PDB file of C-alpha atoms in Angstrom:
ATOM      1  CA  UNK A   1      -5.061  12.011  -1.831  1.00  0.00           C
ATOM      2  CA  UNK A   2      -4.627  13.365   1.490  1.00  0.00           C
ATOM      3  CA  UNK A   3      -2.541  17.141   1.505  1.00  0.00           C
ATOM      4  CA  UNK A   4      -0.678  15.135   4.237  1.00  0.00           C
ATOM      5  CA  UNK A   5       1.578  13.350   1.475  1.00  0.00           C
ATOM      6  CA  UNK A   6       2.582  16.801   0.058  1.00  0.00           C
ATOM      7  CA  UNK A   7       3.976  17.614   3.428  1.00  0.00           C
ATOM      8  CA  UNK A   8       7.580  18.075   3.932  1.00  0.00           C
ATOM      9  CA  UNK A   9       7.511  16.235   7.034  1.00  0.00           C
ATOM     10  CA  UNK A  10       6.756  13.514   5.419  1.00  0.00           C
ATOM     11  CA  UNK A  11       8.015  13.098   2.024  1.00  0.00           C
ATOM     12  CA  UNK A  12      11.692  10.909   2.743  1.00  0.00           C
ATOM     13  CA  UNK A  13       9.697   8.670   4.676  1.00  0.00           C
ATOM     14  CA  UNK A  14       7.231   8.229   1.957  1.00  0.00           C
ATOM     15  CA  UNK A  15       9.125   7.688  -0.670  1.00  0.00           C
ATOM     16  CA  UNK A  16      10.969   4.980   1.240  1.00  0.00           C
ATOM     17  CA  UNK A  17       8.184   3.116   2.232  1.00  0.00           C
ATOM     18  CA  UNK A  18       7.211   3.828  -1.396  1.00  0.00           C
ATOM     19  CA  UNK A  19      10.386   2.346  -2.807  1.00  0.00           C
ATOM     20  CA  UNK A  20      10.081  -1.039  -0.646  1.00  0.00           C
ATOM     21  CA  UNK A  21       6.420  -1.115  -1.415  1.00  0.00           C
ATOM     22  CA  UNK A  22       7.527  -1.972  -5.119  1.00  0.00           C
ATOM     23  CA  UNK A  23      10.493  -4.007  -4.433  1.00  0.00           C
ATOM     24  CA  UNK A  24       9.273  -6.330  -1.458  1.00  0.00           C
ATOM     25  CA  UNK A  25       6.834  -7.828  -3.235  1.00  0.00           C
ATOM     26  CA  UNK A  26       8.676  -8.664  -6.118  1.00  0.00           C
ATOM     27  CA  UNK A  27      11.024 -10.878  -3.966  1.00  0.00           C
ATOM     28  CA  UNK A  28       8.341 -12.292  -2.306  1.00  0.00           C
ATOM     29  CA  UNK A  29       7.273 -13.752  -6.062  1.00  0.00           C
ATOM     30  CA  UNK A  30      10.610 -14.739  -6.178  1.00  0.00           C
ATOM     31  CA  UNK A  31      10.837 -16.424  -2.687  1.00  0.00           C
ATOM     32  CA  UNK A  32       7.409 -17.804  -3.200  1.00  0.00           C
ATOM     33  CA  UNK A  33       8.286 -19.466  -6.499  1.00  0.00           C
ATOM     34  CA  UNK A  34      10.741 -21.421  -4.659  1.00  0.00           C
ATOM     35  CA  UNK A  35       8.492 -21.962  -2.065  1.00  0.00           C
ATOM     36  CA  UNK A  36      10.547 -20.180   0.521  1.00  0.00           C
ATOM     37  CA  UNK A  37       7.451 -17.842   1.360  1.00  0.00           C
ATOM     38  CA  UNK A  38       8.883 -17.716   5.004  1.00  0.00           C
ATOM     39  CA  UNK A  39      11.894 -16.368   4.279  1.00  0.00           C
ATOM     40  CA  UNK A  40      10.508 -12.713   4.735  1.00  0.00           C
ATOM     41  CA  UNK A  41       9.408 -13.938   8.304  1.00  0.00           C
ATOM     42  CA  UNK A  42      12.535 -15.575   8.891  1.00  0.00           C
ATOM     43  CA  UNK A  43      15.173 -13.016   7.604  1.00  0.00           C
ATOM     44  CA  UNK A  44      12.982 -10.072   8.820  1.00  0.00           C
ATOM     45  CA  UNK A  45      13.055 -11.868  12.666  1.00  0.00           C
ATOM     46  CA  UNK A  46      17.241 -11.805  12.465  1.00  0.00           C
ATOM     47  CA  UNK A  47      17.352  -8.562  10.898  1.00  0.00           C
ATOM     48  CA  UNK A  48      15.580  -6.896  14.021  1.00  0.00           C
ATOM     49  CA  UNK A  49      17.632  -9.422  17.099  1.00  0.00           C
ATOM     50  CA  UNK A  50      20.471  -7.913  15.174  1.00  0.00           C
ATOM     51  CA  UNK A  51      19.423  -4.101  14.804  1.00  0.00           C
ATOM     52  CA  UNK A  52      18.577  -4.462  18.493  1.00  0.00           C
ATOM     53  CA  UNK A  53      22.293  -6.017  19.784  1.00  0.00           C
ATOM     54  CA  UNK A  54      24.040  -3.138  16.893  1.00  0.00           C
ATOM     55  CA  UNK A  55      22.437  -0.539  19.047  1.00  0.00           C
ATOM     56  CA  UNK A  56      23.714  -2.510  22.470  1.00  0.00           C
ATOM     57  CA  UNK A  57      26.800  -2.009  20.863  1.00  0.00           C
ATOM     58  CA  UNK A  58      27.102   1.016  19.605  1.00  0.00           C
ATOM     59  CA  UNK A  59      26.066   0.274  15.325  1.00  0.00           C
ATOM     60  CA  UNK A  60      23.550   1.639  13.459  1.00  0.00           C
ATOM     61  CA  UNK A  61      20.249   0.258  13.817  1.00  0.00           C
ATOM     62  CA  UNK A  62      20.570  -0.581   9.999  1.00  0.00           C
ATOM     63  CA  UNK A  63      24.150  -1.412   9.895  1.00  0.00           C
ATOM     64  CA  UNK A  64      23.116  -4.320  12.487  1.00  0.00           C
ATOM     65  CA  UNK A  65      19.730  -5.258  10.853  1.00  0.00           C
ATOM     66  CA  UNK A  66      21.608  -5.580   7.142  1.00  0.00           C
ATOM     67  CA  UNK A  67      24.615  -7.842   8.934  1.00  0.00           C
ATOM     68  CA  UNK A  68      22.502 -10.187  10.520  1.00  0.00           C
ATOM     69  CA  UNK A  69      19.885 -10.549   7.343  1.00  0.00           C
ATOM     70  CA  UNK A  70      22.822 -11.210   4.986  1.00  0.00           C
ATOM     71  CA  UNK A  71      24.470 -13.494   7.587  1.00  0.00           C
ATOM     72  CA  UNK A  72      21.237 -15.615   7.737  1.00  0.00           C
ATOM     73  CA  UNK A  73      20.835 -15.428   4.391  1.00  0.00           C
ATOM     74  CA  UNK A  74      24.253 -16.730   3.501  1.00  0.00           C
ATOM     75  CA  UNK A  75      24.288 -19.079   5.956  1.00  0.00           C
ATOM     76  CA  UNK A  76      21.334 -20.931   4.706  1.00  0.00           C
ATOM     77  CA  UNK A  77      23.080 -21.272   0.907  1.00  0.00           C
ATOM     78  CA  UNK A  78      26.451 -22.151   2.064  1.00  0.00           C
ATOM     79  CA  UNK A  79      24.078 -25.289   4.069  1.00  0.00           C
ATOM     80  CA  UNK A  80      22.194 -25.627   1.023  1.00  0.00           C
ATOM     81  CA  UNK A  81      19.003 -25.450   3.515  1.00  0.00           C
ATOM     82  CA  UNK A  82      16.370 -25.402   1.066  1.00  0.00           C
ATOM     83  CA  UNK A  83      12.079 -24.580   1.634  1.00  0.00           C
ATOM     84  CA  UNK A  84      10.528 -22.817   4.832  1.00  0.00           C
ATOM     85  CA  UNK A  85      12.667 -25.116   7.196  1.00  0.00           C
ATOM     86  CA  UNK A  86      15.478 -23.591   7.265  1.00  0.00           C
ATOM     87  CA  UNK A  87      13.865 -19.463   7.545  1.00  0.00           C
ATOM     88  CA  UNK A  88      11.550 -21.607  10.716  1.00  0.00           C
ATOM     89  CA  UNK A  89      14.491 -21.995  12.612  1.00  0.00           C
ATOM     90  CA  UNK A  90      15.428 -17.899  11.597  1.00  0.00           C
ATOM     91  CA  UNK A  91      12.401 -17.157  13.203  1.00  0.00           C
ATOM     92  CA  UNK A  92      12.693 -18.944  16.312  1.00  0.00           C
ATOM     93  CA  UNK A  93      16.583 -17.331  16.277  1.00  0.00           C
ATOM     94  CA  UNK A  94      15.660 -14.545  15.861  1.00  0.00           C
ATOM     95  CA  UNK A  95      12.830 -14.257  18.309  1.00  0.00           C
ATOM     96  CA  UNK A  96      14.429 -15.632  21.341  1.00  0.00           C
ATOM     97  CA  UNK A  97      17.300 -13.519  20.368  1.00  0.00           C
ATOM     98  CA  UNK A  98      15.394 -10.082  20.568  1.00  0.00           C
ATOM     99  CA  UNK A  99      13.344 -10.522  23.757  1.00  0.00           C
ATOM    100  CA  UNK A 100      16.271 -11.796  24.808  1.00  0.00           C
ATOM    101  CA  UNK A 101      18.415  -8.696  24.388  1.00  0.00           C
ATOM    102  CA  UNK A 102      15.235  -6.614  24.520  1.00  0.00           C
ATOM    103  CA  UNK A 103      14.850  -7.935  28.636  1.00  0.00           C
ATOM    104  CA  UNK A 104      18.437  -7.667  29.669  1.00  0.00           C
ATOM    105  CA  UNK A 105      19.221  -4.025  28.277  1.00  0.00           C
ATOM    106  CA  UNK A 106      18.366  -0.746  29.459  1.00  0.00           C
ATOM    107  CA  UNK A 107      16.763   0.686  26.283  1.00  0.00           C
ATOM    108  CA  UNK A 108      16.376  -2.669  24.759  1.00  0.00           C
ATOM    109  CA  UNK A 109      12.644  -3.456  24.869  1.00  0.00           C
ATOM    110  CA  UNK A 110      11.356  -0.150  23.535  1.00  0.00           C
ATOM    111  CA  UNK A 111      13.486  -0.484  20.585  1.00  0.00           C
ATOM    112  CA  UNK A 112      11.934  -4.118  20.462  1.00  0.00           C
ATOM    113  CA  UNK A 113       8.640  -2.892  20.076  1.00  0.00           C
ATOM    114  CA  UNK A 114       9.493  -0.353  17.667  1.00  0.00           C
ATOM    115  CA  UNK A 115      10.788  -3.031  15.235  1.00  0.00           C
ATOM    116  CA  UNK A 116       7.644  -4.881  15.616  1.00  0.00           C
ATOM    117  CA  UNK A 117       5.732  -1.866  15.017  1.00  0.00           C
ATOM    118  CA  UNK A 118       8.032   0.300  12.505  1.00  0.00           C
ATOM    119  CA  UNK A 119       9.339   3.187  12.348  1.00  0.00           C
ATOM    120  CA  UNK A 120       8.099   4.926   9.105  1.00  0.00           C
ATOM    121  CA  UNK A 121       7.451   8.324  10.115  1.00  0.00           C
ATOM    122  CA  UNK A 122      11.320   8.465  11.380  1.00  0.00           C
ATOM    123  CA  UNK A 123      12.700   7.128   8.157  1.00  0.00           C
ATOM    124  CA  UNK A 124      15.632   9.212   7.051  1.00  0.00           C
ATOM    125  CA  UNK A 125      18.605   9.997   4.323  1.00  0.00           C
ATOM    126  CA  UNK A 126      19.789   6.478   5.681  1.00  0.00           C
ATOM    127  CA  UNK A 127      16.814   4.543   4.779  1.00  0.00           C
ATOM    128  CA  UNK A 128      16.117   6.180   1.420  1.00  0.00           C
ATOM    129  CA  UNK A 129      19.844   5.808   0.655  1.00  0.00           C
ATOM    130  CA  UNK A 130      19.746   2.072   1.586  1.00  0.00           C
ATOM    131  CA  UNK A 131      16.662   1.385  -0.404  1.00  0.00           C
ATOM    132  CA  UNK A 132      18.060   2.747  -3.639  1.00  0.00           C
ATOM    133  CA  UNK A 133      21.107   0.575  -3.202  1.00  0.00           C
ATOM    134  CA  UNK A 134      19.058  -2.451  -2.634  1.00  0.00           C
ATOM    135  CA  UNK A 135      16.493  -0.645  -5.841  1.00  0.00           C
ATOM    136  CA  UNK A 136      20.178  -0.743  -8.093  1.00  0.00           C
ATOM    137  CA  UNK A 137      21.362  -3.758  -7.023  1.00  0.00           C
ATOM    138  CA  UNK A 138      17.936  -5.549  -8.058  1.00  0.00           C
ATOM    139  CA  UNK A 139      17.778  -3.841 -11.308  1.00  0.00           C
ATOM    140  CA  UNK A 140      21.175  -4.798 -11.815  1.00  0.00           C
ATOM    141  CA  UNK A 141      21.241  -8.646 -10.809  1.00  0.00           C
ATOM    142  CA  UNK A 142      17.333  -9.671 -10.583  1.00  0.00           C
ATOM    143  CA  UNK A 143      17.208 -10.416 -14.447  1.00  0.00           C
ATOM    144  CA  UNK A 144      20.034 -12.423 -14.444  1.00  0.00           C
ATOM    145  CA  UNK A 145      18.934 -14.441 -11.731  1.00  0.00           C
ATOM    146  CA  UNK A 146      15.059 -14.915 -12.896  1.00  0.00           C
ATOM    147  CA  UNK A 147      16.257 -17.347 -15.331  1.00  0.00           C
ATOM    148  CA  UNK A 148      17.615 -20.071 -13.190  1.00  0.00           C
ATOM    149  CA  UNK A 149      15.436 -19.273 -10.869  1.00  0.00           C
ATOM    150  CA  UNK A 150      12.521 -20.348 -13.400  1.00  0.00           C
ATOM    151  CA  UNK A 151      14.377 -23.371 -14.877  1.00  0.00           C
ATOM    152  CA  UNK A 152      15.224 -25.041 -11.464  1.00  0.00           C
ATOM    153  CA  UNK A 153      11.449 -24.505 -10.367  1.00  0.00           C
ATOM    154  CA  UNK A 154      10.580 -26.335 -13.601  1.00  0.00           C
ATOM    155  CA  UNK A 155      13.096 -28.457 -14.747  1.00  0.00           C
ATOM    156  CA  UNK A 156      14.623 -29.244 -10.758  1.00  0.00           C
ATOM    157  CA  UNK A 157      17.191 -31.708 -12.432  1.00  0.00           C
ATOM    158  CA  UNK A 158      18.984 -29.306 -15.021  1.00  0.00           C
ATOM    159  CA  UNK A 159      21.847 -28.091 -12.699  1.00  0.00           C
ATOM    160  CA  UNK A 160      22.616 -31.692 -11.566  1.00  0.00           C
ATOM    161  CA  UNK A 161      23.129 -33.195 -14.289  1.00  0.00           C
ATOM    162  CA  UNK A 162      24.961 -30.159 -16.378  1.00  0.00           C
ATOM    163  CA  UNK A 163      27.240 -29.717 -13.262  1.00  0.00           C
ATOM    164  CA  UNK A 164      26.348 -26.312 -12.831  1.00  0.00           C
ATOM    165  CA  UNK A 165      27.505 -24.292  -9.305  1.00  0.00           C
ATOM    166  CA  UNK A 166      23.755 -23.354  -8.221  1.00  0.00           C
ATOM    167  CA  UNK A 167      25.037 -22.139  -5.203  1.00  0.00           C
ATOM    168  CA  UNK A 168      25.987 -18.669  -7.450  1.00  0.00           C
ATOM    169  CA  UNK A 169      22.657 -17.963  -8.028  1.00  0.00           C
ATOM    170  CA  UNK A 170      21.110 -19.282  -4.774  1.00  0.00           C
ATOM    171  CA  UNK A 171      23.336 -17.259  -2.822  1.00  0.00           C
ATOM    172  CA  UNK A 172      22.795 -14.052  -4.835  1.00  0.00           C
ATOM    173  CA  UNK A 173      19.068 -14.677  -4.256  1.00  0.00           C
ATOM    174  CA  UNK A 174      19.050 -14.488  -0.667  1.00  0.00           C
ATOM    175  CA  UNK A 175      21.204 -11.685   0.034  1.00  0.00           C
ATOM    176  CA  UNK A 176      19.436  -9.234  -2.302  1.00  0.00           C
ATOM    177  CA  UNK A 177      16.341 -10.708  -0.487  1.00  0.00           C
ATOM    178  CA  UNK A 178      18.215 -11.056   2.782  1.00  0.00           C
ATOM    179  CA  UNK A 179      19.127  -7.250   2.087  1.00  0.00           C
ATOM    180  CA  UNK A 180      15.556  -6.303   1.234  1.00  0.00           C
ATOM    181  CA  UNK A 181      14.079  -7.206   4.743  1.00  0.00           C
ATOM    182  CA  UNK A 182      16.323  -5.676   6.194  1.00  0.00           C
ATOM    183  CA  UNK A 183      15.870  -2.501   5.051  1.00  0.00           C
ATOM    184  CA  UNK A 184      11.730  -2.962   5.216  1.00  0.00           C
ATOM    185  CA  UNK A 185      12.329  -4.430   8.694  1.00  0.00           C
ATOM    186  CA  UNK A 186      13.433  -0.721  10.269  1.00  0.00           C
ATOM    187  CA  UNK A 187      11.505   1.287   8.065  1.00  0.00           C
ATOM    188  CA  UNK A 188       8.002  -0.804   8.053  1.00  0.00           C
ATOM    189  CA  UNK A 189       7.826  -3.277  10.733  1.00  0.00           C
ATOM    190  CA  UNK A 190       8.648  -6.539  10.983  1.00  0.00           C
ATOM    191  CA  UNK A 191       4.840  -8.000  10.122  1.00  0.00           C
ATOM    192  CA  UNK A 192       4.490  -4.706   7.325  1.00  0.00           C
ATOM    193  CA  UNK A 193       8.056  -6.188   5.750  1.00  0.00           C
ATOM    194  CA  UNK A 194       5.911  -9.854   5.912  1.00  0.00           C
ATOM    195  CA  UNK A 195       2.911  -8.703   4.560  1.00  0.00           C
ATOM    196  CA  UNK A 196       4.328  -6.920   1.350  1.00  0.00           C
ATOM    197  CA  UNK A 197       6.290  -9.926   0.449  1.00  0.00           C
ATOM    198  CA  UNK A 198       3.618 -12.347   0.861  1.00  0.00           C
ATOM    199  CA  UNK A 199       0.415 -11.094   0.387  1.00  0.00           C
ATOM    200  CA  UNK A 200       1.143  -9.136  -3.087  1.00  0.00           C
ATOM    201  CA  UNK A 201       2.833 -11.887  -4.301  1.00  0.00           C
ATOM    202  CA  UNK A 202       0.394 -14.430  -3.544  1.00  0.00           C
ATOM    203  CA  UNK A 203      -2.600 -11.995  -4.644  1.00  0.00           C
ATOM    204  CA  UNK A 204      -0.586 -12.117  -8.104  1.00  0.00           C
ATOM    205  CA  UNK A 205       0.179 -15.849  -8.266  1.00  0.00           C
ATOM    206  CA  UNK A 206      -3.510 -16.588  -8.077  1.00  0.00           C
ATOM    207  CA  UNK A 207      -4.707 -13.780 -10.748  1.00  0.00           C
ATOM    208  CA  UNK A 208      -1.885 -13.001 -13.212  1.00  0.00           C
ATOM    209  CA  UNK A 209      -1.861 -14.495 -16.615  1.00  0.00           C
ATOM    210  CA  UNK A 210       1.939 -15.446 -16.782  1.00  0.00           C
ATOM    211  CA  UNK A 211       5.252 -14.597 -14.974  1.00  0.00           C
ATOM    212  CA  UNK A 212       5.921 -11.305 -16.129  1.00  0.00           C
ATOM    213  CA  UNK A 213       2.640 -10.124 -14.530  1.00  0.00           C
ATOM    214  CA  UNK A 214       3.136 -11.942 -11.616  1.00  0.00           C
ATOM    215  CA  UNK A 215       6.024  -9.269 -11.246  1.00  0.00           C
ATOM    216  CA  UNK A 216       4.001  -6.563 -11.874  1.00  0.00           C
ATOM    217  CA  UNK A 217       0.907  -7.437 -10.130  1.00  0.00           C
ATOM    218  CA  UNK A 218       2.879  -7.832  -7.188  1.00  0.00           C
ATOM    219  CA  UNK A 219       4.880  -4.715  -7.698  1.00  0.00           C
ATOM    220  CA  UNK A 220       1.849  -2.551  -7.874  1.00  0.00           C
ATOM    221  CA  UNK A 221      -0.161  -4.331  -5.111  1.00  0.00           C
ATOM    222  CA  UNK A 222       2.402  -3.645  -2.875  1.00  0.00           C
ATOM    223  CA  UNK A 223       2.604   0.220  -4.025  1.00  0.00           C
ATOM    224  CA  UNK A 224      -1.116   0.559  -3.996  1.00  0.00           C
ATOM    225  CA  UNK A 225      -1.643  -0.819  -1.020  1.00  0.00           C
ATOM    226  CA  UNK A 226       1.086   1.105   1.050  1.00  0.00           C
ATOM    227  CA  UNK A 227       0.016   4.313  -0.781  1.00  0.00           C
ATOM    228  CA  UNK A 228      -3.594   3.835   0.938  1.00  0.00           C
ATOM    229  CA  UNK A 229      -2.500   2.776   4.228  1.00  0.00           C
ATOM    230  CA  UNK A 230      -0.491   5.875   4.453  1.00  0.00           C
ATOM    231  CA  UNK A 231      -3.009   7.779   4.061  1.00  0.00           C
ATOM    232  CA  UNK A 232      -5.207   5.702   6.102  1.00  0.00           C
ATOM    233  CA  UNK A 233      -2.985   5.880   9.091  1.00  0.00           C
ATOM    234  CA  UNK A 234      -2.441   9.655   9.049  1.00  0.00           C
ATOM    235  CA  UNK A 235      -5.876  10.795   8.430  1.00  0.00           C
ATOM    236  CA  UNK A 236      -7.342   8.638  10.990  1.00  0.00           C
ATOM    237  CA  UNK A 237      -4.138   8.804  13.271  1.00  0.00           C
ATOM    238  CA  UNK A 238      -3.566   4.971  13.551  1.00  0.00           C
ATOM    239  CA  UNK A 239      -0.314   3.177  13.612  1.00  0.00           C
ATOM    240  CA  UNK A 240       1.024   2.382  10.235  1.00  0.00           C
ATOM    241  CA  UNK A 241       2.070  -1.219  10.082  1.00  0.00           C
ATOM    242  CA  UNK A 242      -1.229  -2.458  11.591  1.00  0.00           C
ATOM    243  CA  UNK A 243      -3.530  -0.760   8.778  1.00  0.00           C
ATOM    244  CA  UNK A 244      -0.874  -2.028   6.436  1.00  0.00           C
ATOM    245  CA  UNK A 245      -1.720  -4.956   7.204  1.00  0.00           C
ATOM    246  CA  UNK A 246      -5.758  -4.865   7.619  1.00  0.00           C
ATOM    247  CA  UNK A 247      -5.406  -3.401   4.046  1.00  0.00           C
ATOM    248  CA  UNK A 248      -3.257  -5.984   2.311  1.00  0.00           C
ATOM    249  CA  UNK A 249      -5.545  -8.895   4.216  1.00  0.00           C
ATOM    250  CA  UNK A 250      -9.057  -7.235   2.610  1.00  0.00           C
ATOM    251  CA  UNK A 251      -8.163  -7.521  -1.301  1.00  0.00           C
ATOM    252  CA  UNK A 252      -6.175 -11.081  -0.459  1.00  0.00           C
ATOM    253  CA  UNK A 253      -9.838 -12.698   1.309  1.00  0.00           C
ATOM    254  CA  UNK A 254     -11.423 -11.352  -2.233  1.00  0.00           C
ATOM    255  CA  UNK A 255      -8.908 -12.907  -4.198  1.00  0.00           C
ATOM    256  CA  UNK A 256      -9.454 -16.039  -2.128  1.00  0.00           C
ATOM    257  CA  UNK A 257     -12.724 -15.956  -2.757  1.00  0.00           C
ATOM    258  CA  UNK A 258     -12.809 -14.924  -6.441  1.00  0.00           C
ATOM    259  CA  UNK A 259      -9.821 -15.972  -7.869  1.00  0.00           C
ATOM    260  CA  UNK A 260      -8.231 -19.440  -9.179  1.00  0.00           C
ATOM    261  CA  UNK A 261      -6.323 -21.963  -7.462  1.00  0.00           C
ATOM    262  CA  UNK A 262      -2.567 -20.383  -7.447  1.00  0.00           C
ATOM    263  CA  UNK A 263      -0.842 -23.002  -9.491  1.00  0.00           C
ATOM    264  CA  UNK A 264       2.903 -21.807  -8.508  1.00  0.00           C
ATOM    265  CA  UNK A 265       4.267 -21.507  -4.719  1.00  0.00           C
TER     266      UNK A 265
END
């Protein structure tokens, strides 16, 4: 490991990206196993046209990026939008929204850019903070919600005819997930945030045995993969969410072309 991880300068803003490198993915399964795979896309595209108007306005960058995700993401239960449609739309929101904003304020489009790109290296107290909220709130709630979760990807029927109020769980879903991108939206980029939840998780649904290491093939996908691209980007002084990516994208074409057919998602 590079002596560059030891380094003082930046140890809060590896530990964050270290934090969402274990927890991203682990939604994605879960997003994935609905087959709401876009929702990372979708939620992460709000999260940064709403960072960008907070700062027009005076809020936090994460204040605004955490408003607008959990906005979207209640929005779409309280529809009861279900699949990729309804995070497509996000998207399009969301990115007519920021160059939107981004063209028609003063500091508007650099901030743009750097929500594209991430900013890692200038993670803070804030971030961290934020990402053991979202790390306590997921220990707290995630188990409870795998099981209906599993049981309406399986048995799709079950809540209909026991009356049950699926909206509960639904709507607990996407704001921990809603929350999630967020957070990974400032601190990693928007196309980092959409690479840990996807590629991890898919990586996993094609080579793990059952669901349980699904979770943790994901989980440490995602952490082994950010851990290299750290290094990767500092030692060979290249922009973080770019090698991020190139690195998640290698191990994913071997998978493709060694593993099975992913039979979930």
């Amino acid at each position: 490991m590079s002596e560059m991880l030891f380094d003082p300068l930046f140890q809060l803003p590896l530990l964050t990206g270290l934090l969402l490198a274990g927890l991203l993915p682990v939604l994605g399964a879960l997003a994935m196993l609905r087959d709401e795979w876009l929702a990372a896309l979708g939620l992460a595209h709000l999260a940064s046209a709403s960072a960008l108007l907070g700062q027009v306005l005076g809020v936090p960058a994460l204040i605004g990026a955490t408003l607008g995700a959990l906005g979207g993401g209640a929005v779409k239960t309280f529809l009861a939008a279900r699949g990729n449609i309804a995070y497509a739309f996000m998207i399009l929101a969301g990115w007519s929204a920021t160059l939107l904003i981004g063209a028609n304020t003063a500091l508007g489009e650099q901030l743009a850019r750097s929500l594209v790109e991430g900013q890692l290296y200038f993670a803070g107290i804030a971030e961290l903070a934020a990402g053991l909220l979202l790390l306590a709130l997921c220990i707290r709630y995630l188990p409870r919600l795998m099981r209906p979760v599993l049981r309406a990807r399986f048995f799709p029927r079950y809540e209909t005819a026991n009356r049950l109020a699926a909206w509960r769980w639904h709507l607990g879903l996407d704001l921990l997930t809603a929350g999630g991108l967020a957070i990974g939206t400032l601190t990693l980029g928007l196309m980092g945030t959409f690479a840990l939840v996807l590629v991890p998780a898919w990586i996993a649904f094609r080579l793990a045995p059952s669901w349980r290491w699904t979770l943790i093939g994901a989980s440490l996908t995602g952490v082994v993969g950010y851990l290299l691209a750290f290094v990767a980007a500092l030692e060979l002084d290249q922009p973080f969410g770019p090698v991020l990516v190139g690195g998640l994208l290698g191990p994913a074409l071997l998978t493709g072309w060694l593993g099975r057919p992913a039979r979930i998602g």
